[in-house]
Amino acid sequence: MHLETFATENASRPDVSLFEMGPRDGLQNEIAVPTAAKIALIEALADAGIKRIESGSFVSPKWVPQMADSGEVLSMINRREGVVYSALTPNVKGLELALDAKASEVAIFGAASQSFSQRNINCSIEESIERFIPLMELAKAHNVPVRGYVSCVLGCPYEGEIAVSEVARVSEILYKMGCYEISLGDTIGVGTPLKARKMLKAVSERVPIEKTALHFHDTYGQALANILACLDLGVRSFDASVAGLGGCPYAKGASGNLASEDLVYMLHGLGLKTGIDLIKLARAGEQISNQLKRINGSKVANALLTTDVA
Ligand code: HMG
Ligand code: MG
């Protein structure tokens, strides 16, 4: 990509959207986080200017007990106008709970790997799609937008390499079912820039690029480079997690999503506008990291906060 041309062409486009994953993808991996701390995090993120926050997950509490209080979290947050508070819903039961808690939108999650699908949601890819059909119908009846995740787009913890044709196939199915955006998950963060770009190109032949999002975990430290390698293809929606919180309970060893602060810093450096106050975002990440007694996983936050700009 020619960065100078890219920056000039995009100078007047304020349309980069960050979907904050910390309260869900981040905290689903942390044991015993008080409900009040989750609420404080979500409110601090909204205060920093984040417009889309994945705030919980209506999955089986036996599978992921960390998310068992999602109903309370969603019901108790002070909501800001214009902010989307979303939740994961694997089936109709999850959607019903999300509707009760007034989630602004929900997300279904499938995979491009059969083994991961089986371990994560206890069914094959085909069975998951069957399960999603009544969920999509119910969501439509309630006018609730549905986002779709595809996991393992750059590799699987159980199967290794995943064919991009399979990623594109599953993405197209979820898009045609009515998902308004398809978030492409490098669940275990193994991708590298050229692979990421090839994968996104293949998906964009089946799903319009402006309906795709990148959800890259940062296990191997490649997520930022992978996003940069994909930017000029036209993707403008990115998932990230404040302070790099998280992992995936069904992908052992995977680390959290790319840190939101690191992504925002790079996007701003490229002249792309996010509407996010980076210092406030860094403080939100620091607060939850302290609460969890965890080292802040954002390099940018660590630099900003120690140079006392905050
Ligand atoms: P199952 O055991 O096959 O489901 O699990 P079931 O329908 O047979 O139900 C079993 C029990 O769960 C029943 O309760 C149900 O009522 C209950 P029991 O009779 O035993 O007391 N149940 C539920 N409870 C609450 N909410 C629900 C729900 N559904 C059933 N929605 C199921 C199937 C999908 C439920 C299970 O496998 C599950 O919850 N999996 C979730 C796993 C998960 O949350 N993984 C992490 C999120 S995905 C991720 O992180 C990847 C992503 O970030 C993208 C990326 O990085 O690639 C999105
Ligand atoms: Mg994830």
CSV table of C-alpha atoms and ligand atoms in Angstrom, one decimal:
chain,number,residue,atom,x,y,z
A,1,MET,CA,0.0,0.0,0.0
A,2,HIS,CA,1.2,3.5,-0.8
A,3,LEU,CA,0.7,5.2,2.6
A,4,GLU,CA,1.0,8.8,1.4
A,5,THR,CA,-1.6,8.3,-1.3
A,6,PHE,CA,-3.8,6.5,1.1
A,7,ALA,CA,-3.6,9.3,3.7
A,8,THR,CA,-4.3,12.0,1.1
A,9,GLU,CA,-7.3,10.1,-0.3
A,10,ASN,CA,-8.8,9.5,3.1
A,11,ALA,CA,-8.1,12.9,4.7
A,12,SER,CA,-11.7,13.9,4.7
A,13,ARG,CA,-13.3,10.6,5.6
A,14,PRO,CA,-14.4,10.4,9.3
A,15,ASP,CA,-15.9,7.0,9.0
A,16,VAL,CA,-13.6,4.6,10.8
A,17,SER,CA,-15.5,2.7,13.4
A,18,LEU,CA,-14.1,0.9,16.4
A,19,PHE,CA,-16.2,-1.8,18.0
A,20,GLU,CA,-15.0,-2.2,21.6
A,21,MET,CA,-14.6,-5.8,22.7
A,22,GLY,CA,-13.1,-5.3,26.2
A,23,PRO,CA,-16.3,-5.9,28.3
A,24,ARG,CA,-17.1,-9.1,26.4
A,25,ASP,CA,-14.2,-10.7,24.6
A,26,GLY,CA,-11.9,-9.3,27.3
A,27,LEU,CA,-13.8,-10.0,30.5
A,28,GLN,CA,-15.1,-13.4,29.3
A,29,ASN,CA,-11.6,-14.6,30.2
A,30,GLU,CA,-11.4,-13.1,33.6
A,31,ILE,CA,-12.7,-14.8,36.7
A,32,ALA,CA,-14.8,-12.9,39.3
A,33,VAL,CA,-15.0,-9.4,37.9
A,34,PRO,CA,-17.6,-7.5,40.0
A,35,THR,CA,-20.6,-6.5,38.0
A,36,ALA,CA,-20.0,-2.9,39.1
A,37,ALA,CA,-16.5,-2.9,37.6
A,38,LYS,CA,-18.0,-4.1,34.3
A,39,ILE,CA,-20.5,-1.3,34.3
A,40,ALA,CA,-17.9,1.3,35.2
A,41,LEU,CA,-15.7,0.1,32.3
A,42,ILE,CA,-18.6,0.3,29.8
A,43,GLU,CA,-19.5,3.8,31.0
A,44,ALA,CA,-15.9,4.9,30.8
A,45,LEU,CA,-15.6,3.6,27.3
A,46,ALA,CA,-18.7,5.5,26.2
A,47,ASP,CA,-17.3,8.6,27.9
A,48,ALA,CA,-14.2,8.2,25.8
A,49,GLY,CA,-16.3,8.5,22.6
A,50,ILE,CA,-16.7,4.8,21.7
A,51,LYS,CA,-19.9,4.3,19.8
A,52,ARG,CA,-20.2,0.5,19.7
A,53,ILE,CA,-19.5,-1.6,22.8
A,54,GLU,CA,-19.9,-5.3,23.1
A,55,SER,CA,-21.2,-5.3,26.7
A,56,GLY,CA,-22.0,-8.9,27.4
A,57,SER,CA,-22.8,-12.4,26.3
A,58,PHE,CA,-25.9,-14.5,26.7
A,59,VAL,CA,-24.3,-17.9,26.5
A,60,SER,CA,-24.6,-20.9,28.8
A,61,PRO,CA,-23.4,-19.9,32.2
A,62,LYS,CA,-22.0,-23.4,32.5
A,63,TRP,CA,-19.8,-22.8,29.5
A,64,VAL,CA,-18.8,-19.2,30.3
A,65,PRO,CA,-19.6,-18.3,33.9
A,66,GLN,CA,-17.7,-15.0,33.6
A,67,MET,CA,-20.6,-13.6,31.5
A,68,ALA,CA,-23.5,-14.9,33.7
A,69,ASP,CA,-24.3,-11.3,34.9
A,70,SER,CA,-24.7,-9.9,31.4
A,71,GLY,CA,-28.4,-9.3,32.0
A,72,GLU,CA,-27.6,-7.2,35.1
A,73,VAL,CA,-24.8,-5.3,33.3
A,74,LEU,CA,-27.0,-4.3,30.4
A,75,SER,CA,-29.9,-3.4,32.5
A,76,MET,CA,-27.9,-1.3,34.9
A,77,ILE,CA,-25.6,0.8,32.7
A,78,ASN,CA,-26.3,4.5,32.2
A,79,ARG,CA,-26.8,4.5,28.5
A,80,ARG,CA,-25.6,7.3,26.3
A,81,GLU,CA,-27.6,8.3,23.2
A,82,GLY,CA,-26.0,7.2,20.0
A,83,VAL,CA,-24.0,4.4,21.7
A,84,VAL,CA,-24.7,0.8,20.7
A,85,TYR,CA,-24.6,-1.8,23.5
A,86,SER,CA,-24.4,-5.2,22.0
A,87,ALA,CA,-24.3,-8.8,23.2
A,88,LEU,CA,-23.4,-12.2,21.9
A,89,THR,CA,-26.3,-14.6,21.4
A,90,PRO,CA,-25.6,-18.2,20.2
A,91,ASN,CA,-29.3,-19.3,20.0
A,92,VAL,CA,-32.9,-18.2,20.5
A,93,LYS,CA,-32.6,-18.5,24.2
A,94,GLY,CA,-29.7,-16.1,24.3
A,95,LEU,CA,-31.6,-13.7,22.1
A,96,GLU,CA,-34.6,-13.7,24.4
A,97,LEU,CA,-32.4,-12.9,27.3
A,98,ALA,CA,-30.7,-10.1,25.3
A,99,LEU,CA,-34.1,-8.7,24.3
A,100,ASP,CA,-35.2,-8.7,28.0
A,101,ALA,CA,-32.0,-6.8,28.9
A,102,LYS,CA,-32.6,-4.3,26.0
A,103,ALA,CA,-29.4,-5.0,24.1
A,104,SER,CA,-29.2,-2.5,21.2
A,105,GLU,CA,-28.1,-5.2,18.9
A,106,VAL,CA,-26.8,-8.8,19.1
A,107,ALA,CA,-24.2,-11.0,17.4
A,108,ILE,CA,-24.2,-14.6,16.3
A,109,PHE,CA,-20.9,-16.4,16.1
A,110,GLY,CA,-19.9,-19.1,13.7
A,111,ALA,CA,-16.6,-20.4,12.6
A,112,ALA,CA,-14.7,-21.4,9.4
A,113,SER,CA,-13.4,-24.5,11.3
A,114,GLN,CA,-15.5,-27.5,12.1
A,115,SER,CA,-13.4,-28.4,15.2
A,116,PHE,CA,-13.6,-24.9,16.6
A,117,SER,CA,-17.3,-24.7,16.0
A,118,GLN,CA,-17.8,-28.0,17.8
A,119,ARG,CA,-15.7,-26.9,20.8
A,120,ASN,CA,-17.0,-23.4,21.0
A,121,ILE,CA,-20.8,-23.9,20.5
A,122,ASN,CA,-21.1,-27.6,20.6
A,123,CYS,CA,-22.3,-28.1,17.0
A,124,SER,CA,-21.0,-28.3,13.4
A,125,ILE,CA,-20.9,-25.3,11.1
A,126,GLU,CA,-24.0,-26.5,9.3
A,127,GLU,CA,-25.9,-27.1,12.6
A,128,SER,CA,-25.0,-23.6,13.8
A,129,ILE,CA,-26.4,-22.1,10.7
A,130,GLU,CA,-29.7,-24.1,11.2
A,131,ARG,CA,-29.8,-22.7,14.8
A,132,PHE,CA,-29.2,-19.1,13.6
A,133,ILE,CA,-32.3,-19.2,11.3
A,134,PRO,CA,-35.0,-18.8,14.0
A,135,LEU,CA,-32.8,-16.4,15.9
A,136,MET,CA,-32.5,-14.1,12.8
A,137,GLU,CA,-36.3,-14.3,12.4
A,138,LEU,CA,-36.9,-13.3,16.0
A,139,ALA,CA,-34.4,-10.5,15.8
A,140,LYS,CA,-36.0,-9.2,12.7
A,141,ALA,CA,-39.4,-9.2,14.3
A,142,HIS,CA,-38.0,-7.1,17.1
A,143,ASN,CA,-36.0,-4.8,14.7
A,144,VAL,CA,-32.8,-5.8,16.4
A,145,PRO,CA,-29.7,-5.6,14.1
A,146,VAL,CA,-27.6,-8.8,14.1
A,147,ARG,CA,-23.8,-8.8,13.5
A,148,GLY,CA,-22.1,-12.1,12.5
A,149,TYR,CA,-18.7,-13.4,13.6
A,150,VAL,CA,-16.6,-15.9,11.7
A,151,SER,CA,-13.9,-17.4,13.9
A,152,CYS,CA,-10.6,-19.0,12.8
A,153,VAL,CA,-10.3,-16.9,9.6
A,154,LEU,CA,-6.5,-17.1,9.7
A,155,GLY,CA,-6.0,-20.4,11.5
A,156,CYS,CA,-7.6,-22.8,14.0
A,157,PRO,CA,-6.2,-24.0,17.3
A,158,TYR,CA,-7.3,-27.6,16.4
A,159,GLU,CA,-7.0,-27.7,12.6
A,160,GLY,CA,-4.2,-25.3,11.8
A,161,GLU,CA,-4.5,-23.7,8.3
A,162,ILE,CA,-8.1,-22.8,7.2
A,163,ALA,CA,-8.9,-22.4,3.5
A,164,VAL,CA,-9.9,-18.8,2.6
A,165,SER,CA,-12.6,-20.3,0.4
A,166,GLU,CA,-14.2,-21.7,3.6
A,167,VAL,CA,-13.9,-18.4,5.3
A,168,ALA,CA,-15.6,-16.7,2.4
A,169,ARG,CA,-18.3,-19.4,2.2
A,170,VAL,CA,-19.3,-19.0,5.8
A,171,SER,CA,-19.1,-15.2,5.7
A,172,GLU,CA,-21.4,-15.1,2.7
A,173,ILE,CA,-24.0,-17.4,4.4
A,174,LEU,CA,-24.1,-15.2,7.5
A,175,TYR,CA,-24.4,-12.1,5.4
A,176,LYS,CA,-27.2,-13.5,3.2
A,177,MET,CA,-29.0,-14.6,6.4
A,178,GLY,CA,-29.3,-10.9,7.3
A,179,CYS,CA,-26.2,-10.0,9.4
A,180,TYR,CA,-25.5,-6.3,8.8
A,181,GLU,CA,-21.8,-6.8,9.2
A,182,ILE,CA,-19.4,-9.8,9.1
A,183,SER,CA,-16.6,-9.6,11.6
A,184,LEU,CA,-13.6,-11.8,10.6
A,185,GLY,CA,-11.9,-13.3,13.7
A,186,ASP,CA,-8.3,-14.2,13.8
A,187,THR,CA,-9.2,-16.0,17.0
A,188,ILE,CA,-5.7,-17.1,18.0
A,189,GLY,CA,-3.8,-14.2,16.4
A,190,VAL,CA,-1.6,-16.3,14.1
A,191,GLY,CA,-2.2,-14.3,10.9
A,192,THR,CA,0.5,-12.2,9.1
A,193,PRO,CA,-0.1,-9.3,6.8
A,194,LEU,CA,-0.1,-11.0,3.4
A,195,LYS,CA,-2.4,-13.8,4.6
A,196,ALA,CA,-4.8,-11.3,6.2
A,197,ARG,CA,-5.0,-9.4,3.0
A,198,LYS,CA,-5.6,-12.5,0.9
A,199,MET,CA,-8.3,-13.6,3.3
A,200,LEU,CA,-10.1,-10.3,3.2
A,201,LYS,CA,-9.9,-10.1,-0.6
A,202,ALA,CA,-11.4,-13.5,-0.9
A,203,VAL,CA,-14.3,-12.6,1.5
A,204,SER,CA,-14.8,-9.3,-0.3
A,205,GLU,CA,-15.7,-11.2,-3.5
A,206,ARG,CA,-18.7,-12.6,-1.6
A,207,VAL,CA,-19.5,-9.9,1.0
A,208,PRO,CA,-19.3,-6.2,0.2
A,209,ILE,CA,-16.1,-4.8,1.8
A,210,GLU,CA,-18.0,-2.1,3.6
A,211,LYS,CA,-20.0,-4.8,5.4
A,212,THR,CA,-16.9,-6.5,6.7
A,213,ALA,CA,-15.0,-5.9,10.0
A,214,LEU,CA,-11.6,-7.2,11.2
A,215,HIS,CA,-11.4,-8.8,14.7
A,216,PHE,CA,-7.8,-9.7,15.2
A,217,HIS,CA,-6.4,-11.1,18.4
A,218,ASP,CA,-2.8,-10.1,19.0
A,219,THR,CA,-1.2,-13.3,20.3
A,220,TYR,CA,1.8,-13.0,17.9
A,221,GLY,CA,1.9,-9.2,17.9
A,222,GLN,CA,0.8,-9.0,14.2
A,223,ALA,CA,-2.7,-7.5,14.6
A,224,LEU,CA,-1.8,-3.9,13.9
A,225,ALA,CA,0.3,-4.9,10.9
A,226,ASN,CA,-2.5,-7.1,9.6
A,227,ILE,CA,-5.0,-4.2,9.8
A,228,LEU,CA,-2.6,-1.8,8.1
A,229,ALA,CA,-2.1,-4.4,5.3
A,230,CYS,CA,-5.9,-4.5,4.8
A,231,LEU,CA,-6.8,-0.8,5.1
A,232,ASP,CA,-6.6,0.1,1.4
A,233,LEU,CA,-9.0,-2.7,0.5
A,234,GLY,CA,-11.7,-0.4,2.0
A,235,VAL,CA,-12.4,-2.0,5.3
A,236,ARG,CA,-13.4,0.6,7.9
A,237,SER,CA,-14.7,-1.4,10.9
A,238,PHE,CA,-12.4,-2.8,13.5
A,239,ASP,CA,-12.8,-4.7,16.7
A,240,ALA,CA,-10.4,-4.1,19.5
A,241,SER,CA,-10.1,-4.4,23.2
A,242,VAL,CA,-9.1,-1.7,25.7
A,243,ALA,CA,-5.8,-2.5,27.4
A,244,GLY,CA,-5.7,-5.6,25.1
A,245,LEU,CA,-7.9,-7.4,27.6
A,246,GLY,CA,-8.9,-11.0,26.9
A,247,GLY,CA,-8.5,-14.2,25.0
A,248,CYS,CA,-11.0,-17.0,24.2
A,249,PRO,CA,-11.9,-19.7,26.6
A,250,TYR,CA,-12.1,-22.2,23.7
A,251,ALA,CA,-8.8,-21.2,22.2
A,252,LYS,CA,-6.2,-22.0,24.8
A,253,GLY,CA,-3.2,-19.6,24.8
A,254,ALA,CA,-4.8,-17.0,22.6
A,255,SER,CA,-4.3,-13.5,23.9
A,256,GLY,CA,-6.7,-10.6,23.8
A,257,ASN,CA,-7.8,-8.5,20.8
A,258,LEU,CA,-5.5,-5.9,19.6
A,259,ALA,CA,-5.5,-3.1,22.2
A,260,SER,CA,-8.0,-0.3,21.3
A,261,GLU,CA,-5.5,2.4,22.3
A,262,ASP,CA,-2.8,1.1,19.9
A,263,LEU,CA,-5.3,0.9,17.0
A,264,VAL,CA,-6.7,4.4,17.7
A,265,TYR,CA,-3.2,5.8,17.8
A,266,MET,CA,-2.3,4.3,14.5
A,267,LEU,CA,-5.6,5.3,12.8
A,268,HIS,CA,-5.2,8.9,14.0
A,269,GLY,CA,-1.6,8.9,12.8
A,270,LEU,CA,-2.9,7.9,9.3
A,271,GLY,CA,-5.3,10.9,9.4
A,272,LEU,CA,-8.4,8.7,9.9
A,273,LYS,CA,-10.9,10.0,12.4
A,274,THR,CA,-12.4,7.8,15.0
A,275,GLY,CA,-14.2,10.3,17.3
A,276,ILE,CA,-12.4,8.7,20.3
A,277,ASP,CA,-10.5,10.6,23.0
A,278,LEU,CA,-7.3,8.6,23.3
A,279,ILE,CA,-6.4,9.8,26.8
A,280,LYS,CA,-9.8,9.0,28.2
A,281,LEU,CA,-9.6,5.6,26.5
A,282,ALA,CA,-6.2,4.9,28.0
A,283,ARG,CA,-7.5,5.9,31.5
A,284,ALA,CA,-10.4,3.5,31.1
A,285,GLY,CA,-8.0,0.7,30.2
A,286,GLU,CA,-5.7,1.5,33.1
A,287,GLN,CA,-8.6,1.5,35.6
A,288,ILE,CA,-9.8,-2.0,34.6
A,289,SER,CA,-6.2,-3.3,34.5
A,290,ASN,CA,-5.6,-2.1,38.0
A,291,GLN,CA,-8.9,-3.6,39.1
A,292,LEU,CA,-7.9,-7.0,37.6
A,293,LYS,CA,-4.3,-6.6,38.9
A,294,ARG,CA,-3.2,-7.2,35.3
A,295,ILE,CA,-0.4,-5.5,33.3
A,296,ASN,CA,-1.9,-3.1,30.8
A,297,GLY,CA,-1.6,-4.7,27.4
A,298,SER,CA,-1.6,-1.5,25.4
A,299,LYS,CA,1.8,-0.1,24.5
A,300,VAL,CA,0.3,3.2,23.6
A,301,ALA,CA,-1.6,3.5,27.0
A,302,ASN,CA,1.6,2.6,28.9
A,303,ALA,CA,3.5,5.3,27.0
A,304,LEU,CA,0.9,8.0,27.3
A,305,LEU,CA,0.2,7.4,31.0
A,306,THR,CA,3.8,7.2,32.1
A,307,THR,CA,4.8,10.3,30.1
A,308,ASP,CA,2.2,12.0,32.3
A,309,VAL,CA,0.2,13.5,29.4
A,310,ALA,CA,-2.8,12.3,31.3
B,1,HMG,P1,-25.3,-27.0,24.6
B,1,HMG,O1,-24.9,-27.6,25.8
B,1,HMG,O2,-25.1,-27.7,23.3
B,1,HMG,O3,-26.8,-26.4,24.6
B,1,HMG,O4,-24.5,-25.6,24.4
B,1,HMG,P2,-28.2,-26.9,25.0
B,1,HMG,O5,-29.2,-26.2,24.1
B,1,HMG,O6,-28.2,-28.4,25.0
B,1,HMG,O7,-28.4,-26.4,26.5
B,1,HMG,C1,-27.6,-26.9,27.6
B,1,HMG,C2,-27.9,-26.0,28.8
B,1,HMG,O8,-27.5,-24.6,28.5
B,1,HMG,C3,-29.4,-25.9,29.1
B,1,HMG,O9,-29.4,-25.7,30.6
B,1,HMG,C4,-29.8,-24.6,28.5
B,1,HMG,O10,-31.0,-24.1,29.1
B,1,HMG,C5,-28.6,-23.8,28.7
B,1,HMG,P3,-29.7,-27.0,31.6
B,1,HMG,O11,-31.0,-27.6,31.1
B,1,HMG,O12,-28.5,-27.9,31.4
B,1,HMG,O13,-29.7,-26.3,32.9
B,1,HMG,N1,-28.5,-22.7,27.6
B,1,HMG,C6,-28.4,-21.4,27.9
B,1,HMG,N2,-28.3,-20.7,29.0
B,1,HMG,C7,-28.2,-19.4,28.9
B,1,HMG,N3,-28.1,-18.7,27.7
B,1,HMG,C8,-28.1,-19.4,26.6
B,1,HMG,C9,-28.3,-20.8,26.6
B,1,HMG,N4,-28.4,-21.8,25.7
B,1,HMG,C10,-28.5,-22.9,26.3
B,1,HMG,N5,-28.1,-18.8,25.4
B,1,HMG,C11,-24.3,-23.3,23.7
B,1,HMG,C12,-24.7,-24.8,23.3
B,1,HMG,C13,-24.1,-22.5,22.4
B,1,HMG,C14,-25.3,-22.8,24.6
B,1,HMG,C15,-22.9,-23.4,24.4
B,1,HMG,O14,-22.0,-24.1,23.7
B,1,HMG,C16,-22.3,-22.1,24.7
B,1,HMG,O15,-22.9,-21.3,25.6
B,1,HMG,N6,-21.2,-21.7,24.1
B,1,HMG,C17,-20.7,-20.4,24.2
B,1,HMG,C18,-19.2,-20.4,24.1
B,1,HMG,C19,-18.6,-19.0,24.2
B,1,HMG,O16,-19.2,-18.1,24.7
B,1,HMG,N7,-17.4,-18.8,23.6
B,1,HMG,C20,-16.8,-17.5,23.7
B,1,HMG,C21,-17.4,-16.6,22.8
B,1,HMG,S1,-17.0,-16.8,21.0
B,1,HMG,C22,-15.5,-15.9,20.9
B,1,HMG,O17,-14.9,-15.5,21.8
B,1,HMG,C23,-15.0,-15.7,19.5
B,1,HMG,C24,-15.2,-14.3,19.0
B,1,HMG,O18,-14.6,-13.3,19.8
B,1,HMG,C25,-14.6,-14.1,17.5
B,1,HMG,C26,-13.2,-14.6,17.4
B,1,HMG,O19,-12.3,-14.2,18.2
B,1,HMG,O20,-12.9,-15.4,16.5
B,1,HMG,C27,-16.7,-13.9,18.9
B,2,MG,MG,-12.5,-12.8,19.8
